[in-house]
XYZ file of C-alpha atoms in Angstrom:
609
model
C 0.000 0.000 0.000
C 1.714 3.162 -1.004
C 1.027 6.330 0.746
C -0.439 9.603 -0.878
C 2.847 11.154 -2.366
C 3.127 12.616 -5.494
C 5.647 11.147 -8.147
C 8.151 14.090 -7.753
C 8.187 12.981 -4.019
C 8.553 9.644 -4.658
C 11.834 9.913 -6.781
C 13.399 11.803 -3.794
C 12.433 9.290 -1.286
C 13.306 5.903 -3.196
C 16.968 7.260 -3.288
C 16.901 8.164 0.461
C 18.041 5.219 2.384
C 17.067 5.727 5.879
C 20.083 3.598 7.245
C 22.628 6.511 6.582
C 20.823 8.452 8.421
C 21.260 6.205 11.149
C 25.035 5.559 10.429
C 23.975 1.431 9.897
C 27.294 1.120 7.622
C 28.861 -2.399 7.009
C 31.742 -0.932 9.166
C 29.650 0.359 11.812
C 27.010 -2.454 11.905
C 30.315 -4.760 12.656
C 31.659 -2.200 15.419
C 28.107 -2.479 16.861
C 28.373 -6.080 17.048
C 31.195 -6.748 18.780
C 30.536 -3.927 21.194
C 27.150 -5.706 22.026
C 29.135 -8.728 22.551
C 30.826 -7.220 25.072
C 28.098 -5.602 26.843
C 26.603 -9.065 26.964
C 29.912 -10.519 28.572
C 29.750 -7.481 31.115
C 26.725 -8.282 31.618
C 26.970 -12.115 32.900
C 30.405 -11.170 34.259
C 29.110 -9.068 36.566
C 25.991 -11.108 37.696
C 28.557 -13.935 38.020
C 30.367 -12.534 40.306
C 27.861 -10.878 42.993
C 27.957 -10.427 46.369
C 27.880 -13.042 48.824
C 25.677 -11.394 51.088
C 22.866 -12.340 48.417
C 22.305 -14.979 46.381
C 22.666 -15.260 43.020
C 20.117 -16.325 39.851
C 20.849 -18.081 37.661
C 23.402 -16.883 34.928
C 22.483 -16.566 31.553
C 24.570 -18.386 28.759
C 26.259 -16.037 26.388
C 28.234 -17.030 23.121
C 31.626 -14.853 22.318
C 34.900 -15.556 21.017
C 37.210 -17.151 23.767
C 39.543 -14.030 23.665
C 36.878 -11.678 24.316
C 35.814 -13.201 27.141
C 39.504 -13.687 28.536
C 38.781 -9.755 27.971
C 36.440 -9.040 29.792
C 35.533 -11.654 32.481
C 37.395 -9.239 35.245
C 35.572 -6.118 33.978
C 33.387 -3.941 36.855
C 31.431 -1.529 35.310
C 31.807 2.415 36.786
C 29.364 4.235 38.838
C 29.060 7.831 39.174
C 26.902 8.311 42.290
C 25.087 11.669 42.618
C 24.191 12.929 45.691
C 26.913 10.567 47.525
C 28.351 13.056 50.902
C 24.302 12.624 52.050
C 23.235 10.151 54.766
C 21.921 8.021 52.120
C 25.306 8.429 49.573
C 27.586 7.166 52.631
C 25.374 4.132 53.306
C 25.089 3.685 48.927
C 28.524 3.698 49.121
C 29.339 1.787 51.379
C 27.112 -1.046 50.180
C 28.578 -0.947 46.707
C 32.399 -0.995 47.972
C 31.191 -3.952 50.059
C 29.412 -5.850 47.400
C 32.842 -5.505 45.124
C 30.213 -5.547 41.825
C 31.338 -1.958 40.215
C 33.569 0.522 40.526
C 32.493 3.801 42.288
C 33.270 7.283 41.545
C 31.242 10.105 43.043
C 30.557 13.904 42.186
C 32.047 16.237 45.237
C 31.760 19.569 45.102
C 35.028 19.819 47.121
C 38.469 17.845 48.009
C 38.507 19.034 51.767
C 39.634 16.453 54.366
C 35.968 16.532 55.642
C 34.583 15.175 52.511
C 37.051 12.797 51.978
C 36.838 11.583 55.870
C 32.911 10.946 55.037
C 33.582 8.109 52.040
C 37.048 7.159 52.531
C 39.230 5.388 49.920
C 38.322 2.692 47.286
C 36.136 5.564 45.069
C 37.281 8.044 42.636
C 36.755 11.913 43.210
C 35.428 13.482 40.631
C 34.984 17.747 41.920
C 32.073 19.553 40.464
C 28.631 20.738 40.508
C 25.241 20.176 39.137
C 25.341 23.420 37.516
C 28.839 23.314 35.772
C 28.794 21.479 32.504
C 32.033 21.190 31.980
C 32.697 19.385 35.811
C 30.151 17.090 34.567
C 31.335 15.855 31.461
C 34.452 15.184 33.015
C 32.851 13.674 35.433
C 30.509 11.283 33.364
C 33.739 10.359 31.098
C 33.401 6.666 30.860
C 30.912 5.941 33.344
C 28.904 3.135 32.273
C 25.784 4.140 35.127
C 24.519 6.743 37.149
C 23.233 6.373 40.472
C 21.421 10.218 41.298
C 19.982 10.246 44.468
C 20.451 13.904 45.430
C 18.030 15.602 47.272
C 16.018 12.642 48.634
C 17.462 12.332 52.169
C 14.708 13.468 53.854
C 14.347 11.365 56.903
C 11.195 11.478 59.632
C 12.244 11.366 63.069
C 10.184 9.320 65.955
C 9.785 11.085 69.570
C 10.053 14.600 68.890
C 8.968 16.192 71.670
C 11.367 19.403 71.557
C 10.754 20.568 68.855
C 8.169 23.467 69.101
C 5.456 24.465 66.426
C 6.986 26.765 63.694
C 5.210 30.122 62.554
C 3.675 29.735 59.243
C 5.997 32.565 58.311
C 8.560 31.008 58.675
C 7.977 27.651 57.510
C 6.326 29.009 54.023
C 10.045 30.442 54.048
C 12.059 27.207 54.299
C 9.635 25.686 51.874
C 10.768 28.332 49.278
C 14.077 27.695 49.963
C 13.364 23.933 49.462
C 11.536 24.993 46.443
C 14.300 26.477 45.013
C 17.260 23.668 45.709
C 14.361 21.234 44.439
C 14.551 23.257 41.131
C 18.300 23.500 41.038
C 19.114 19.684 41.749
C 16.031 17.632 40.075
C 15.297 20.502 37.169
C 18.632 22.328 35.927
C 20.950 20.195 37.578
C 19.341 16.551 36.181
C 18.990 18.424 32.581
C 22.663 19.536 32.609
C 23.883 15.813 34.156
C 21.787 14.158 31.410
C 22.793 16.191 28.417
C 26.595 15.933 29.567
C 26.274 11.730 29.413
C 24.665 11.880 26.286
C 27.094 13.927 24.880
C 30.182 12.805 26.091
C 29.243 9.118 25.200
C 27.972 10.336 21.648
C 31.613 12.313 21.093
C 33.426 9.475 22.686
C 32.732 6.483 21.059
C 30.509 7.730 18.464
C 27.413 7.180 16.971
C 27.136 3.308 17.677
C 27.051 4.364 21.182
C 24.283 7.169 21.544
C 21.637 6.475 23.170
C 19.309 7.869 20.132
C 19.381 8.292 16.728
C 17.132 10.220 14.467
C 15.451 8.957 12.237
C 12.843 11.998 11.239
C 13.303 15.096 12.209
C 10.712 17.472 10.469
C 11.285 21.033 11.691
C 15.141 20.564 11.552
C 14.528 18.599 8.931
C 11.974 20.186 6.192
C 12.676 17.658 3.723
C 11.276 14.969 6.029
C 8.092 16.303 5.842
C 7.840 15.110 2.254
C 8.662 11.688 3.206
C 5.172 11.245 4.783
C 1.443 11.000 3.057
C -2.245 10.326 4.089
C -2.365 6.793 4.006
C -5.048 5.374 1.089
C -8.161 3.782 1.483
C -8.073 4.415 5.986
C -11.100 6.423 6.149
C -14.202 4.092 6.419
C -12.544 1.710 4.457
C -13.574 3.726 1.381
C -11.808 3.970 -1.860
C -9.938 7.556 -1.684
C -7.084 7.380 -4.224
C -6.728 10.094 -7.064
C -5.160 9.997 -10.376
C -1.214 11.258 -10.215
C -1.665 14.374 -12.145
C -4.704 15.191 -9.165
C -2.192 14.407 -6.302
C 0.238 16.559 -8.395
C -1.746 19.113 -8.470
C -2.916 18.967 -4.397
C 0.529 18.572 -3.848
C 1.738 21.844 -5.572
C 1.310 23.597 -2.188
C 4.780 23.448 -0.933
C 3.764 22.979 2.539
C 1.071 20.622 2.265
C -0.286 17.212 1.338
C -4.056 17.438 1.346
C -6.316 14.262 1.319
C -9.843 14.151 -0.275
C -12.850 15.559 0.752
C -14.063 12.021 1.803
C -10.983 11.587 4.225
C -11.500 15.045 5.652
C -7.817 14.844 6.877
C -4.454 16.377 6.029
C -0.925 16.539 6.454
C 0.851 19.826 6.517
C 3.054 22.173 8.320
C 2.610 24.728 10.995
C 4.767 27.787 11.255
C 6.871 26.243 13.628
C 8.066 23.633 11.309
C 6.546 20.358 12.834
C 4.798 18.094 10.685
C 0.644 18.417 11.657
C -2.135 15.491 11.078
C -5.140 16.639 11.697
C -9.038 15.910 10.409
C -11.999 14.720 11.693
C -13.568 11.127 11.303
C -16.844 9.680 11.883
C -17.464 7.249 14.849
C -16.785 4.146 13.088
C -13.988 5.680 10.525
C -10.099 6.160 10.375
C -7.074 7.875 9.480
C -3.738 7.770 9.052
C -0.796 8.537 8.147
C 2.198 6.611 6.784
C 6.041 6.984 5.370
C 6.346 6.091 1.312
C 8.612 2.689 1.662
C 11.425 2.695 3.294
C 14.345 0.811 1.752
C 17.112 -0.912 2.848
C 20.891 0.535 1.560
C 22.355 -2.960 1.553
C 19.164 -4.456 -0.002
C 16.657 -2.084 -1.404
C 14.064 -5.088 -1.566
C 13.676 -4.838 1.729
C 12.912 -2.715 4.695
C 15.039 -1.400 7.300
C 16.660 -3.155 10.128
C 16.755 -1.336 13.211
C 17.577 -4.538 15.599
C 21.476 -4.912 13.958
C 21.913 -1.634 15.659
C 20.862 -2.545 19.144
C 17.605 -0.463 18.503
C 14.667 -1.061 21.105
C 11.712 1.103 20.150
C 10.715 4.312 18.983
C 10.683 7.884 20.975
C 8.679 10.736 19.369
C 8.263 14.249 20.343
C 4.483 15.101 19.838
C 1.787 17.956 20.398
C -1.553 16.302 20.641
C -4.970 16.730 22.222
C -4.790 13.818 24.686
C -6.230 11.221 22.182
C -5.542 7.710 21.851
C -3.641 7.223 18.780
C -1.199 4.139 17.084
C 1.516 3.953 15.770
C 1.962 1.230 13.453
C 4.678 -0.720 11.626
C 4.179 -2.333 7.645
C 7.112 -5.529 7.298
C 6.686 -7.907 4.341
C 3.997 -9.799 6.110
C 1.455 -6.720 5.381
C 2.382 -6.509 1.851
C 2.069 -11.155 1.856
C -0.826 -10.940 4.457
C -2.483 -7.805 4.986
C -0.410 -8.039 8.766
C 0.480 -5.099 10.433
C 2.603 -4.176 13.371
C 0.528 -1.570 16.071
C 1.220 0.050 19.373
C -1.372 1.864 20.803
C -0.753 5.257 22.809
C -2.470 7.711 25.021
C -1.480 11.823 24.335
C -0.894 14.490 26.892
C -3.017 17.715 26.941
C -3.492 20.663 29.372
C -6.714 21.728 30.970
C -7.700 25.564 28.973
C -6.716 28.654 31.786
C -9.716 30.276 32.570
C -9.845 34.065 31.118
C -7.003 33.065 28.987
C -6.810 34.122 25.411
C -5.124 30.393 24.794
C -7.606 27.789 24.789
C -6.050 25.154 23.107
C -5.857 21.571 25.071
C -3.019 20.915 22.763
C 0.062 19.490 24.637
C 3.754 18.482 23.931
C 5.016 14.959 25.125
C 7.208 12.374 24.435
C 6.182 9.514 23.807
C 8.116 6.160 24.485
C 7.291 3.222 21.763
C 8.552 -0.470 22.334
C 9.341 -3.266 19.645
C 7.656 -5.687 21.819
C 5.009 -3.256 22.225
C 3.682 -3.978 18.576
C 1.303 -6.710 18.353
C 0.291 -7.880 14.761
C -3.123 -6.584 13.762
C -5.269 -7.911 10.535
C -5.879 -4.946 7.682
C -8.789 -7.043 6.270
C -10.690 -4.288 4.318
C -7.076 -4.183 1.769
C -7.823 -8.011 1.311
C -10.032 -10.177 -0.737
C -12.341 -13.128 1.166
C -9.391 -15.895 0.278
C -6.748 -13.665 1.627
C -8.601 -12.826 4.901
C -8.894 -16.116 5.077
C -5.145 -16.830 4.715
C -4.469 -14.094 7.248
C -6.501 -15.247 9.914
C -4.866 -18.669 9.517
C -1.600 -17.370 9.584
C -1.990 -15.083 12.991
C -3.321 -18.221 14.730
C -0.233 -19.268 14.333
C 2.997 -17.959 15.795
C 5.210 -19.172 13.554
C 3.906 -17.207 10.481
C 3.826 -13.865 12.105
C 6.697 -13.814 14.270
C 7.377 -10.966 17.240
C 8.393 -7.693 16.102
C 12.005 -7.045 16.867
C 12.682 -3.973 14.476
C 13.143 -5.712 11.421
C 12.139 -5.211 8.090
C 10.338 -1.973 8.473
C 8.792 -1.206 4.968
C 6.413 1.894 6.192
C 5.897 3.635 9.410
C 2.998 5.691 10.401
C 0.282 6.920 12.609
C -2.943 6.689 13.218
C -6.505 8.040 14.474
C -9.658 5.464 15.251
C -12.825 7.140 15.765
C -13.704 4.095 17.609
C -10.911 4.752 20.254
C -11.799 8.204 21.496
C -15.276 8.337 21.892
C -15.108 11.705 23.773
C -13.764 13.410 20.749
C -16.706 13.051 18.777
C -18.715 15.946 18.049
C -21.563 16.355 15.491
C -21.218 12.524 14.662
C -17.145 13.695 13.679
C -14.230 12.351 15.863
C -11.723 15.395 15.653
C -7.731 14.968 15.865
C -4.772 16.604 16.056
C -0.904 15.397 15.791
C 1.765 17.440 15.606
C 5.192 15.667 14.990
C 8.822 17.322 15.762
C 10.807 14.212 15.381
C 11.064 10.440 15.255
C 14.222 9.047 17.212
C 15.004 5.110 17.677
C 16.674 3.896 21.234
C 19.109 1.463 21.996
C 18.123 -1.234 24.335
C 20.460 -2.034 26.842
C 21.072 -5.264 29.117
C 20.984 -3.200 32.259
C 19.705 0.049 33.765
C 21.714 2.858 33.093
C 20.288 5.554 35.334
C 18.710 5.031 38.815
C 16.751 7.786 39.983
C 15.050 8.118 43.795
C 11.936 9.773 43.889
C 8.986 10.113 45.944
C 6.246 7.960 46.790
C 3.373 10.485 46.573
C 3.477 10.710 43.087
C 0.758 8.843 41.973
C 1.345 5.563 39.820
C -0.982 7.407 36.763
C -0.736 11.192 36.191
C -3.746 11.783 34.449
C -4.257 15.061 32.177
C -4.446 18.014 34.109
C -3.094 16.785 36.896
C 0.515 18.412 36.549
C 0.093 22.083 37.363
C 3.429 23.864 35.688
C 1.840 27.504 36.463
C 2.001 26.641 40.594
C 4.999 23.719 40.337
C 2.201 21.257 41.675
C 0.618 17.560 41.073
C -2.927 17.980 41.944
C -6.062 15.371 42.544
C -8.356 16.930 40.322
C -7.264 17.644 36.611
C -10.223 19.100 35.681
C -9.561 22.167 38.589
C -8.050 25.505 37.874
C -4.815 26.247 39.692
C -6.664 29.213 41.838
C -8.823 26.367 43.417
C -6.054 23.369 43.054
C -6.451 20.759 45.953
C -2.278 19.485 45.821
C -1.386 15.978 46.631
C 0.303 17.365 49.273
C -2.268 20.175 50.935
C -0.504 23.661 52.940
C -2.829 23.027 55.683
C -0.694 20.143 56.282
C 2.263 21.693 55.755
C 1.698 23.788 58.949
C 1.337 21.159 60.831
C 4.491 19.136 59.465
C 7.357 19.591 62.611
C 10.389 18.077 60.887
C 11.573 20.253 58.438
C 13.022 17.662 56.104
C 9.220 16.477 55.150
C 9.220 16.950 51.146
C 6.602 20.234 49.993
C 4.093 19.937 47.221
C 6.947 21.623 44.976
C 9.781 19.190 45.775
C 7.456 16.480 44.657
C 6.743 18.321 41.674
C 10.299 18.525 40.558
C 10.863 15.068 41.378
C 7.812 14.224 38.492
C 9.447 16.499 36.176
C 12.795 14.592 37.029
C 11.178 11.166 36.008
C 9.991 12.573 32.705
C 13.401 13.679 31.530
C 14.950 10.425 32.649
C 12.384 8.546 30.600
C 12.783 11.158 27.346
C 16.595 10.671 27.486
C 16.548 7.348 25.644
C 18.675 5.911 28.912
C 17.404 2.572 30.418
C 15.943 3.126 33.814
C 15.158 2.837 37.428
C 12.851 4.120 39.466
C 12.471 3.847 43.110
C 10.035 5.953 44.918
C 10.248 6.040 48.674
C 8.043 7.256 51.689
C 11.357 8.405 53.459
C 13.593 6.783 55.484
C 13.640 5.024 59.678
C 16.554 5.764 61.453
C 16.425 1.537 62.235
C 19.733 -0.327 62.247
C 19.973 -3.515 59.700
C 19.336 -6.328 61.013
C 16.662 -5.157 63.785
C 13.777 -5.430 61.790
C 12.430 -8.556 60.856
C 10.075 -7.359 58.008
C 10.879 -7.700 54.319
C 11.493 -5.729 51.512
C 8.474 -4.825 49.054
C 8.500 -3.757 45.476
C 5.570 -2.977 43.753
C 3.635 -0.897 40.991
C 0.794 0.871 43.053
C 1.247 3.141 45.957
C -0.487 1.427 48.865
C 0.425 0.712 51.833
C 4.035 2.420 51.714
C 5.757 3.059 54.918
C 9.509 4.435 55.442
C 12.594 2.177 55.072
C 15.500 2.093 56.530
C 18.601 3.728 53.875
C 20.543 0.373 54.394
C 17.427 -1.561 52.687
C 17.382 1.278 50.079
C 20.833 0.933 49.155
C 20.393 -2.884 48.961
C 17.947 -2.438 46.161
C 19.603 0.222 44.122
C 22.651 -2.163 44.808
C 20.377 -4.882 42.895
C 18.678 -2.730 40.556
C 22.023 -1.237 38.835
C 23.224 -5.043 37.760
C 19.485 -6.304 36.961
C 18.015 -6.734 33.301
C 14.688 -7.276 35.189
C 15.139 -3.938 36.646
C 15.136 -2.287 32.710
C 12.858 0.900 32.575
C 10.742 0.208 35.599
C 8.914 2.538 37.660
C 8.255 1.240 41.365
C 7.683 1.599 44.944
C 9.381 0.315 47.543
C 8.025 -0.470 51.616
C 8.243 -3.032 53.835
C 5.709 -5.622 54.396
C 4.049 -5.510 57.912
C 3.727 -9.421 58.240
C 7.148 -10.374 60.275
C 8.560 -13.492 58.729
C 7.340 -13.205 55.631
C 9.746 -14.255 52.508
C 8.836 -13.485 49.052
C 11.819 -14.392 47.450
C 15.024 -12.467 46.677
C 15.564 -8.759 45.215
C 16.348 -9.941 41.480
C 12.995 -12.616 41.605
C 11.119 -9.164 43.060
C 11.911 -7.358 40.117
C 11.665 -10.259 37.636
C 8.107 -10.642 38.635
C 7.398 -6.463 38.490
C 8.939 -6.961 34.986
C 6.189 -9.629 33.943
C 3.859 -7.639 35.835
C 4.615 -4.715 33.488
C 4.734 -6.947 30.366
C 0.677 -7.678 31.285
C -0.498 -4.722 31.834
């Protein structure tokens, strides 16, 4: 199925090979292979060889050349710990050192005696700041992980009767103060820490090692735009194809690639460069939008293959009006079968601001698309009765259709069901909007490459609405103005809060913002959020450690159990781009299995839902 593009277009694109964009040269494909080899030695070298104190799983059999493994077998990957002088660095510390898994090397911001007394030998010093780019590309210089847990020490202590009530004045002061270092360490200084790895490892070892590529980039980009069409015959499964010299003619508009009057959709371009889809539908009807065929450099009969470069999914940078959309991915089994690959995904928009002359719900996101997350999907209104037939047969069976991995993509595009967003409709019309910036690819990796601590009271969904950027707030309601904005965290608690080191409805606002940049980055990730921490000693409590996806039930934890799991998470494929809680169970005696089965079954837990 060829996508609405005129013939002029079409020339241009058929001699556009999207693997140089991508830097997928024989040379370079090569590179990338050994170096995965290598990551998968690391990888089962270092689970291998874990700590005693814990049990190990079961290792994983790997198959390199003898020499590389002779390599490699004694390699420790390096940690740069953020945040390390805290109460909960030391203890992080500590616990890695012990464990003998990595190497450490922390961020100071000074080489006094006193911080050097606090962690004590067996790291590397690395002096610098969160603000000071250049201190933290030298201090990111082959790091292979990040641990960041700056400004989440904040501990609750038991029994404190001295300590008076403070005056609201005064309190609403130290919470702008907190306000302000929240801003500084989980805003600018996680920005600046993120763009100096990604840079550093991009200038380093070069494209094979970057954590994206791009693969469209349409305001940067304005020839990419052209690369893209309204997709025939996806509106009502109606027949909306033209003549060339009528596409030729629609498409004399520089800017724009109009469909029919029957698809009531088009493709064009804003002034701000990004690539717009927008239309209306009925309730039962469809659009979308697709790439003209995308062709492989080494062999143009097929499509391209993103898994040779270690690709795991897709990231795009969107403005949308918080409807469900897909993305979906054409391989030769559509063009045999009619079989499609298609992820489905929920957009971001913002409540309208009262008395505001913007009223648009439109909203930038970014959007994270997995391989694995594209099931195969039947296109039967493209087929005849006999090849429906054939189709249905074949995705009964898994052999036919097999998982999509990233190979042979042919066409990639988007989507709008009518069917999907039933609150769009209006006037029996389903109205859409997509705005595209770019299309980037991710590598997968083995292991988690960033652990981030964050706080408990943000909720496992953020729903629309319910991130307040105006008043640096998560609220309950999305559908409330900021005037009357309930926060998850309320000021007449605040008042009442005695220990100073409680987190404000600001700090957990930043720490939200944090997890969004983390997940944008194209990094593998995980993250923890806690309650706070116990002042108990290890070893004198005798309940067990919890992970889990929802927030109930959470209670404080010691920083000893915390730096266990990190400890675990940093070496743990399981761990790979999860987002969870940790507490302690209230049932003494309880055993629920070790830290790498807790996050294998969070993982599977993930897969399901």
């Amino acid at each position: 199925m060829a996508s609405r593009l005129p013939p002029d277009r079409r020339s241009i694109y058929y001699n556009y090979y999207v693997d140089d964009q991508l830097g997928l040269s024989s040379l370079e494909l090569k590179d990338d292979a050994i170096s995965t080899t290598s990551t998968a030695v690391t990888s089962s070298s270092s689970s291998s060889s874990s700590s005693t104190l814990l049990p190990s799983k079961p290792a994983v059999p790997t198959t390199t050349s003898s020499w590389l493994e002779e390599q490699d077998k004694d390699y420790r990957p390096e940690v740069l710990i953020i945040g390390a002088t805290g109460k909960l660095g030391r203890v992080l510390v500590k616990r890695l050192i012990l464990e003998n898994n990595v190497r450490v090397r922390v961020l100071v911001r000074d080489l006094y005696s006193n911080t050097l007394n606090k962690l004590g030998v067996g790291v590397t010093y690395c002096q610098g700041d969160l603000s000071n780019m250049e201190s933290l590309e030298y201090a990111v210089t082959d790091v292979d992980k990040i641990i960041f847990c700056a400004g989440n020490d904040n501990s609750r202590r038991e029994n404190e009767d001295e300590e008076e009530e403070e005056g609201w004045d005064q309190l609403e002061s130290i919470l702008d103060q907190r306000k302000q270092q929240a801003e500084l360490v989980d805003g600018i200084g996680l920005r600046n820490l993120l763009h100096a790895y990604l840079n550093v490892r991009h200038s380093d070892y070069g494209p094979s090692q970057a954590a994206k590529r791009t693969l469209f980039k349409f305001r940067k980009r304005p020839a990419d735009f052209g690369l893209f069409g309204i997709d025939d015959g996806s509106i009502d499964g109606g027949d909306t194809r033209k003549d060339d010299a009528a596409i030729s003619e629609t498409a004399a508009v520089q800017e724009s690639s109009v469909a029919t009057s029957q698809s009531q959709c088009e493709w064009t371009k804003n002034k701000f460069g990004h690539g717009v889809f927008t239309g209306k539908v009925d309730r039962y009807g469809e659009a979308a939008l697709a790439s003209a065929r995308l062709r492989s450099r080494n062999d143009p009969e097929l499509g391209i293959d993103l898994s040779v470069g270690g690709f795991a999914g897709l990231v795009c940078r969107i403005c949308s009006d918080g409807g469900v959309y897909e993305a979906f991915v054409r391989t030769e089994a559509f063009e045999r079968l009619g079989v499609e690959y298609v992820c489905e995904f929920k957009t971001a928009s913002k409540t309208p601001t009262s008395g505001s002359e913007n009223r648009s719900r439109d909203k930038f996101s970014t959007v994270r698309l997995e391989f694995k997350d594209f099931l195969p999907r039947m296109r039967p209104q493209f087929q005849t009765k006999e090849d429906e037939e054939d189709s249905r047969e074949a995705l009964g069976k898994s052999g036919n259709i097999p998982k999509f991995v990233g190979k042979d993509i042919r066409q990639l595009g988007f989507r709008f069901r009518g069917q999907s967003n039933p609150l769009s409709w209006s006037s029996g019309f389903g109205r859409f909007y997509l705005a595209l910036d770019f299309i980037k690819v991710y590598r997968g990796q083995p292991e988690p490459e960033f652990v981030y601590l964050s706080d408990s009271r943000i909720p496992p969904v953020v729903n629309d609405g319910m991130v307040k950027h105006d008043i640096k707030r998560l609220t309950t309601n999305p559908m409330e103005s900021s005037n009357d904005v309930i926060s998850i965290i309320d000021d007449k608690e605040a008042q009442k809060v005695k220990d100073k080191k409680d987190r404000s409805a600001e700090e957990t606002y930043f720490k939200y913002m944090g997890e969004e940049m983390i997940k944008q980055s194209g990094l593998s990730y995980t993250i923890i959020r806690v309650a706070g921490y116990n002042e108990k000693q290890p070893g004198t409590d005798s309940s067990t450690v919890r992970l889990q996806k929802m927030n109930k039930d959470i209670v404080p934890v010691s920083r000893a159990d915390l730096a266990q799991v990190v400890a675990s998470a940093i070496l743990e494929p399981n761990a790979c781009n999860l987002v969870l809680y940790m507490t302690k169970s209230q049932t003494r005696g309880v055993k629920d299995g070790y830290l790498w089965e807790k996050f294998a079954r969070l993982k599977e837990k993930s897969k399901s839902t």
